[in-house]
Short mmCIF file of C-alpha atoms in Angstrom, two decimals:
data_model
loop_
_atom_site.label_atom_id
_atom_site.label_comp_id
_atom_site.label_asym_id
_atom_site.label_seq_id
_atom_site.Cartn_x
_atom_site.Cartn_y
_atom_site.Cartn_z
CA UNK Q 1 87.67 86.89 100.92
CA UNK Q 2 91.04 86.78 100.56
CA UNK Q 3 93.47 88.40 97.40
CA UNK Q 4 96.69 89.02 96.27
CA UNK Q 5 97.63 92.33 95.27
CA UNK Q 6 100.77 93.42 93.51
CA UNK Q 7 102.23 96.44 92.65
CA UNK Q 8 104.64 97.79 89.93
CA UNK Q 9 106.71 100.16 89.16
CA UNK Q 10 106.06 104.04 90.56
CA UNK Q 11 102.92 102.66 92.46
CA UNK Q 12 105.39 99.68 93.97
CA UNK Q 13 108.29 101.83 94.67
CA UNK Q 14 105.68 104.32 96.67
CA UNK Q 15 104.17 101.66 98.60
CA UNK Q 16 107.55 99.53 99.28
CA UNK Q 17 106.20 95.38 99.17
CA UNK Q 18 105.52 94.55 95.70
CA UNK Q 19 103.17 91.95 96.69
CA UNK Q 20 100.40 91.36 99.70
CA UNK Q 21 97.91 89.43 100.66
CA UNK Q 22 94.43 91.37 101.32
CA UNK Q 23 91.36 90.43 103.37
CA UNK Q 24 88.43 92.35 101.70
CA UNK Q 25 84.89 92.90 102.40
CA UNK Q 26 85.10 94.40 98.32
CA UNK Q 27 83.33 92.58 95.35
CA UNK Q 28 85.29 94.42 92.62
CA UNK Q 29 88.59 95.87 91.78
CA UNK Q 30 87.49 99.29 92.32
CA UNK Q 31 85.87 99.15 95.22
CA UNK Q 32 89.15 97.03 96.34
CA UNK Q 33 90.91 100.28 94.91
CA UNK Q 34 89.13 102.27 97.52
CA UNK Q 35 89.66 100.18 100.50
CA UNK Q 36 93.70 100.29 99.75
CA UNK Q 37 93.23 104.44 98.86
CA UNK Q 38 91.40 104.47 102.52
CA UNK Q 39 94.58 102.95 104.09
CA UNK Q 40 96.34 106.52 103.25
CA UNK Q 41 99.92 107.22 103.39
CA UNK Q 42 101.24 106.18 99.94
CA UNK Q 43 98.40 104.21 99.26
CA UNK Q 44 95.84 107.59 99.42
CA UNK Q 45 98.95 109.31 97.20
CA UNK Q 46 99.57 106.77 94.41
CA UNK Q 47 95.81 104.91 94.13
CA UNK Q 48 93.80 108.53 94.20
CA UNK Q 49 90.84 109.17 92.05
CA UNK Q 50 92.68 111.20 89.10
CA UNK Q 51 95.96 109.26 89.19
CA UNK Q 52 96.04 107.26 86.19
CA UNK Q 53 96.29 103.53 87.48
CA UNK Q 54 96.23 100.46 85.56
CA UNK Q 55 94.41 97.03 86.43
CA UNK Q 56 95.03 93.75 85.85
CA UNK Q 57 92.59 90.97 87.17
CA UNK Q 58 94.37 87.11 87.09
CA UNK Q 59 97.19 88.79 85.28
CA UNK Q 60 94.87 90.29 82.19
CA UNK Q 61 94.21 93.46 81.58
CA UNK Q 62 90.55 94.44 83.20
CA UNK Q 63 89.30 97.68 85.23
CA UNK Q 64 87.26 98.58 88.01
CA UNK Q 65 84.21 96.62 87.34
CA UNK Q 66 85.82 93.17 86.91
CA UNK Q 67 84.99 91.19 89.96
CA UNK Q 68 86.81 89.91 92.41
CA UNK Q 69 86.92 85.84 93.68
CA UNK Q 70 88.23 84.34 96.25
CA UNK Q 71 92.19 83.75 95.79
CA UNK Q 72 92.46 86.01 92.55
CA UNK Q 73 95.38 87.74 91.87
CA UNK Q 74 94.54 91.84 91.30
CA UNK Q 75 97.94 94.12 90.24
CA UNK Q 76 97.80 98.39 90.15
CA UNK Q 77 100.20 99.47 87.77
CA UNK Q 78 100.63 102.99 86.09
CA UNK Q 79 100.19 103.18 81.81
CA UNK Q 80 102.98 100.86 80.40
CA UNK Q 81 106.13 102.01 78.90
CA UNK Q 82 107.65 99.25 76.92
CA UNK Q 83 109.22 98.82 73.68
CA UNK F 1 107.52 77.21 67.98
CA UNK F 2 106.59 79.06 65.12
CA UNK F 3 105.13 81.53 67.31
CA UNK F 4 106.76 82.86 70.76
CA UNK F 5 107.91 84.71 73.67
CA UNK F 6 110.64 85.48 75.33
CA UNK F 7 111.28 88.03 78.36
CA UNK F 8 114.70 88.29 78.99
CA UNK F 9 117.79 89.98 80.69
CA UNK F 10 120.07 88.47 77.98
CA UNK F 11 120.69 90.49 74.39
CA UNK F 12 119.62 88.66 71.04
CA UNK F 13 120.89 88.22 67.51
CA UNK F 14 118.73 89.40 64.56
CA UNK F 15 119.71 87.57 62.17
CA UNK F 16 119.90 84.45 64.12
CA UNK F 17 116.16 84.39 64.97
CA UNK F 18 114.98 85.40 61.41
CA UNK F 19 116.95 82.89 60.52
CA UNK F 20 115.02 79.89 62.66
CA UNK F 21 111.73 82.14 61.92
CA UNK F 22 112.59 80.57 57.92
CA UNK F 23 114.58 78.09 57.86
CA UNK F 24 112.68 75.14 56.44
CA UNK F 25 110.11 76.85 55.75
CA UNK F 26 109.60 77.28 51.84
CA UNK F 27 106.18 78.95 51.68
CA UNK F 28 108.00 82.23 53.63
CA UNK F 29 108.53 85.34 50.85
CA UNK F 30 109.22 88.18 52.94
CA UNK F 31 110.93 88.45 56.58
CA UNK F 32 109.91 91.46 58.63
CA UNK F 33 111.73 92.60 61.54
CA UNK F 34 111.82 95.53 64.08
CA UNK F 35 114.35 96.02 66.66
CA UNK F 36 114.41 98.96 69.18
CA UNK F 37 117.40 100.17 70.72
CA UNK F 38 117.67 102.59 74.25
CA UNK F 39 118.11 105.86 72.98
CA UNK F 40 121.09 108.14 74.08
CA UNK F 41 119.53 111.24 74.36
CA UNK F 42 120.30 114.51 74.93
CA UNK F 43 118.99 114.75 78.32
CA UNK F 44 121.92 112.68 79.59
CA UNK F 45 120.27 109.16 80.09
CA UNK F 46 123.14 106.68 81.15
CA UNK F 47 120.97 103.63 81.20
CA UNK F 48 117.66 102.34 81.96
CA UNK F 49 116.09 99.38 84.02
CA UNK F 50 113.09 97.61 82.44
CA UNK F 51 110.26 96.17 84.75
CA UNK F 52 108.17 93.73 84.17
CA UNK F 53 105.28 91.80 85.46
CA UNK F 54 106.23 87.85 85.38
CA UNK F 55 103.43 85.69 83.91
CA UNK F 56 101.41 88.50 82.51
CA UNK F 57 103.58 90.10 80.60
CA UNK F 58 104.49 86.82 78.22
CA UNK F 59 100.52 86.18 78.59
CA UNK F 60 99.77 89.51 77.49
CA UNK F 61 101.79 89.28 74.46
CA UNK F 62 100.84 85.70 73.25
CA UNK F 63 97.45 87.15 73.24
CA UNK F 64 98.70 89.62 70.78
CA UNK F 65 99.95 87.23 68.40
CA UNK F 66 96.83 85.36 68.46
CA UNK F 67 94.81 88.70 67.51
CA UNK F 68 98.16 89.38 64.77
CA UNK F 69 97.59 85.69 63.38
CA UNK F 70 93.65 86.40 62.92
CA UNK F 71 94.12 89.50 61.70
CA UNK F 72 97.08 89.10 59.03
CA UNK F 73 98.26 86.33 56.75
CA UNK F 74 101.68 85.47 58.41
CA UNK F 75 103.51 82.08 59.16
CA UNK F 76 105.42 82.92 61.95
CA UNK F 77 106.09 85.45 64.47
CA UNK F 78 109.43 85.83 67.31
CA UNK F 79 109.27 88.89 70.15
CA UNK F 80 111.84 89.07 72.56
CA UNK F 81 111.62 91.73 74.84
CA UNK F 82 114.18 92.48 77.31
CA UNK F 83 114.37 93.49 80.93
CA UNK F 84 116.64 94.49 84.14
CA UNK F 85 119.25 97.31 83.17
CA UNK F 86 120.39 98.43 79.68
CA UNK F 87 122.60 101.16 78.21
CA UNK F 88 122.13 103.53 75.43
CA UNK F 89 122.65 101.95 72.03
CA UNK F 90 121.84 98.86 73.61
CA UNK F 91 118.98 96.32 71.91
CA UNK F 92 115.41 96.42 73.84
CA UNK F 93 112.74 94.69 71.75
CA UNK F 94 112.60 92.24 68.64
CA UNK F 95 109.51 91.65 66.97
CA UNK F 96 109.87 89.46 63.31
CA UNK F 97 107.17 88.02 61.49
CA UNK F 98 107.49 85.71 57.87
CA UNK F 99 104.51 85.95 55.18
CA UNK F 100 104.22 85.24 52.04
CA UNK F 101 104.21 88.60 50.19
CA UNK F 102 105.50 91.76 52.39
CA UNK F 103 102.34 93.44 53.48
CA UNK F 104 101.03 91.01 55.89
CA UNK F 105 104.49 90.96 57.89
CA UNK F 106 104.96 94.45 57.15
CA UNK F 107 101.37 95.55 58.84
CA UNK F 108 101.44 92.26 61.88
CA UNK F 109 105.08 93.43 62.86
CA UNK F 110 103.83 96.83 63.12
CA UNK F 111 100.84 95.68 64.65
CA UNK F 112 102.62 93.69 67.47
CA UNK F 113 104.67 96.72 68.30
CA UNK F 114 101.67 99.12 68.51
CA UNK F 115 100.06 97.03 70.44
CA UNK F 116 103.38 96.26 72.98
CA UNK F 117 103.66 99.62 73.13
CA UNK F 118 100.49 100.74 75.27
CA UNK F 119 99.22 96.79 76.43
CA UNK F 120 102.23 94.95 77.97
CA UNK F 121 103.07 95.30 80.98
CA UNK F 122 106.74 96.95 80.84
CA UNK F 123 107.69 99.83 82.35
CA UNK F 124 111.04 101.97 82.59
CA UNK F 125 112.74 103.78 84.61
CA UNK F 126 115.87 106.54 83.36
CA UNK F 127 119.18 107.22 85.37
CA UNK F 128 119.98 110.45 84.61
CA UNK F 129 122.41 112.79 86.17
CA UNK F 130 119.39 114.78 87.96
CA UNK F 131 118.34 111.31 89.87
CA UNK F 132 116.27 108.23 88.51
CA UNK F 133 112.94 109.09 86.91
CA UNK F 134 110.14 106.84 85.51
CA UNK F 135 109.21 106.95 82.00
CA UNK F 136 105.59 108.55 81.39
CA UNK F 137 103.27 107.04 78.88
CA UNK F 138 102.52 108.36 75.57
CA UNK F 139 99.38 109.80 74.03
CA UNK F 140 101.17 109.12 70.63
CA UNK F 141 101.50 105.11 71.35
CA UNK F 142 97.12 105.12 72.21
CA UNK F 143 97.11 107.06 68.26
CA UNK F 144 98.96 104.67 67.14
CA UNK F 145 96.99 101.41 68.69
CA UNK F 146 93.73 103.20 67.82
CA UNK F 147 94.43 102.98 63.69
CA UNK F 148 94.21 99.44 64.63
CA UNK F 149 90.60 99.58 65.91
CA UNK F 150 91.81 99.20 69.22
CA UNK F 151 91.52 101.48 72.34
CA UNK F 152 95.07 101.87 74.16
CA UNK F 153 93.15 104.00 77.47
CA UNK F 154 97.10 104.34 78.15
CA UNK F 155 98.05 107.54 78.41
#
């Protein structure tokens, strides 16, 4: 199916686009997460078991087990810093 | 618009919105208000650029008004948050909130800020004379969203 993923902040600025469009065999944000850690490079560096990386499934906030339809929007972001 | 957001690059005025949060409205007996200002500290930070995520962020924080409204007494609620680049001393966040006696605005504007703190989607990033650095998340702000009854899984 296909997704778009975006990225903010550290994780965006590591991987350069902020926003792509993914073809994926995965059914859920984590295993997405693995198929974009696989890629290497930044991705392998900033998406690595350990790191501490937000979720967001159709722009709410969700983790790895959420699951993932066709044309959803999935965003990796590290823990928030506002206010 | 009793209750809303706004993301914004533009600066606000305090008084101004408490005012609209209670004007014409008679049942209102306390106004509660936070702002939060960049810091200048003593690190050297010259200014700092706030990042957002369009769309979630203002959905993220409407859903936190909804869980302020069933959890606390209060008539109306205002957060403005800002983004892009801002200097110390400069204004980051209003949140205000009118109730009828104190401690329900006191306790939902609190609330709201906890709950900005480690769930909406802001992040920021320091220029400082070393370089630009990103902010890190706190373990403090999950403390302070857990006396809520609510798991931050922030920091």
């Amino acid at each position: 199916m296909k997704v778009t993923v975006k990225y903010f902040a550290s994780i965006r600025e590591a991987i350069g686009p902020g926003s792509e469009a993914v073809e994926t065999a995965a059914r859920s944000c984590g295993e997405l997460r693995d198929e974009l850690l696989a890629r290497g490079g930044a991705y392998a560096q900033v998406l690595a078991r350990g790191k501490a990386v937000r979720i967001a499934k159709d722009q709410v906030m969700s983790d790895e087990s959420a699951t993932l339809v066709e044309g959803c929007e999935v965003a990796f972001f590290p823990p928030v810093t506002g206010g | 618009m009793r209750f809303s957001v706004s993301i914004q690059t533009a600066d606000f005025d305090l008084s101004g919105e408490t005012e609209a949060l209670r004007r014409e409205d008679t049942r209102v007996g306390a106004v509660c208000s936070f702002v939060g200002t960049v810091r200048g500290s003593a690190d050297g930070v010259r200014s700092m650029e706030l990042e957002h995520y369009p769309g979630m962020t203002e959905k993220a924080i409407e859903a936190m008004i909804d869980e302020a409204r069933r959890r606390f007494d209060i008539y109306a609620a205002r957060v403005i948050h800002r983004v892009g680049l801002l200097r110390p001393g400069e204004q980051i966040v209003l949140v205000a909130v009118t109730s009828a006696h104190r401690g329900q605005s006191f306790q939902a504007c609190e609330f709201l800020m906890d709950y900005l703190k480690t769930q909406a989607p802001f992040w920021k990033k320091e220029e400082t004379p070393e370089g630009a650095r990103w902010v890190d998340a706190r373990a403090s702000d999950d403390a302070a969203l857990a006396r809520w009854g609510i798991a931050g899984g922030n920091a």
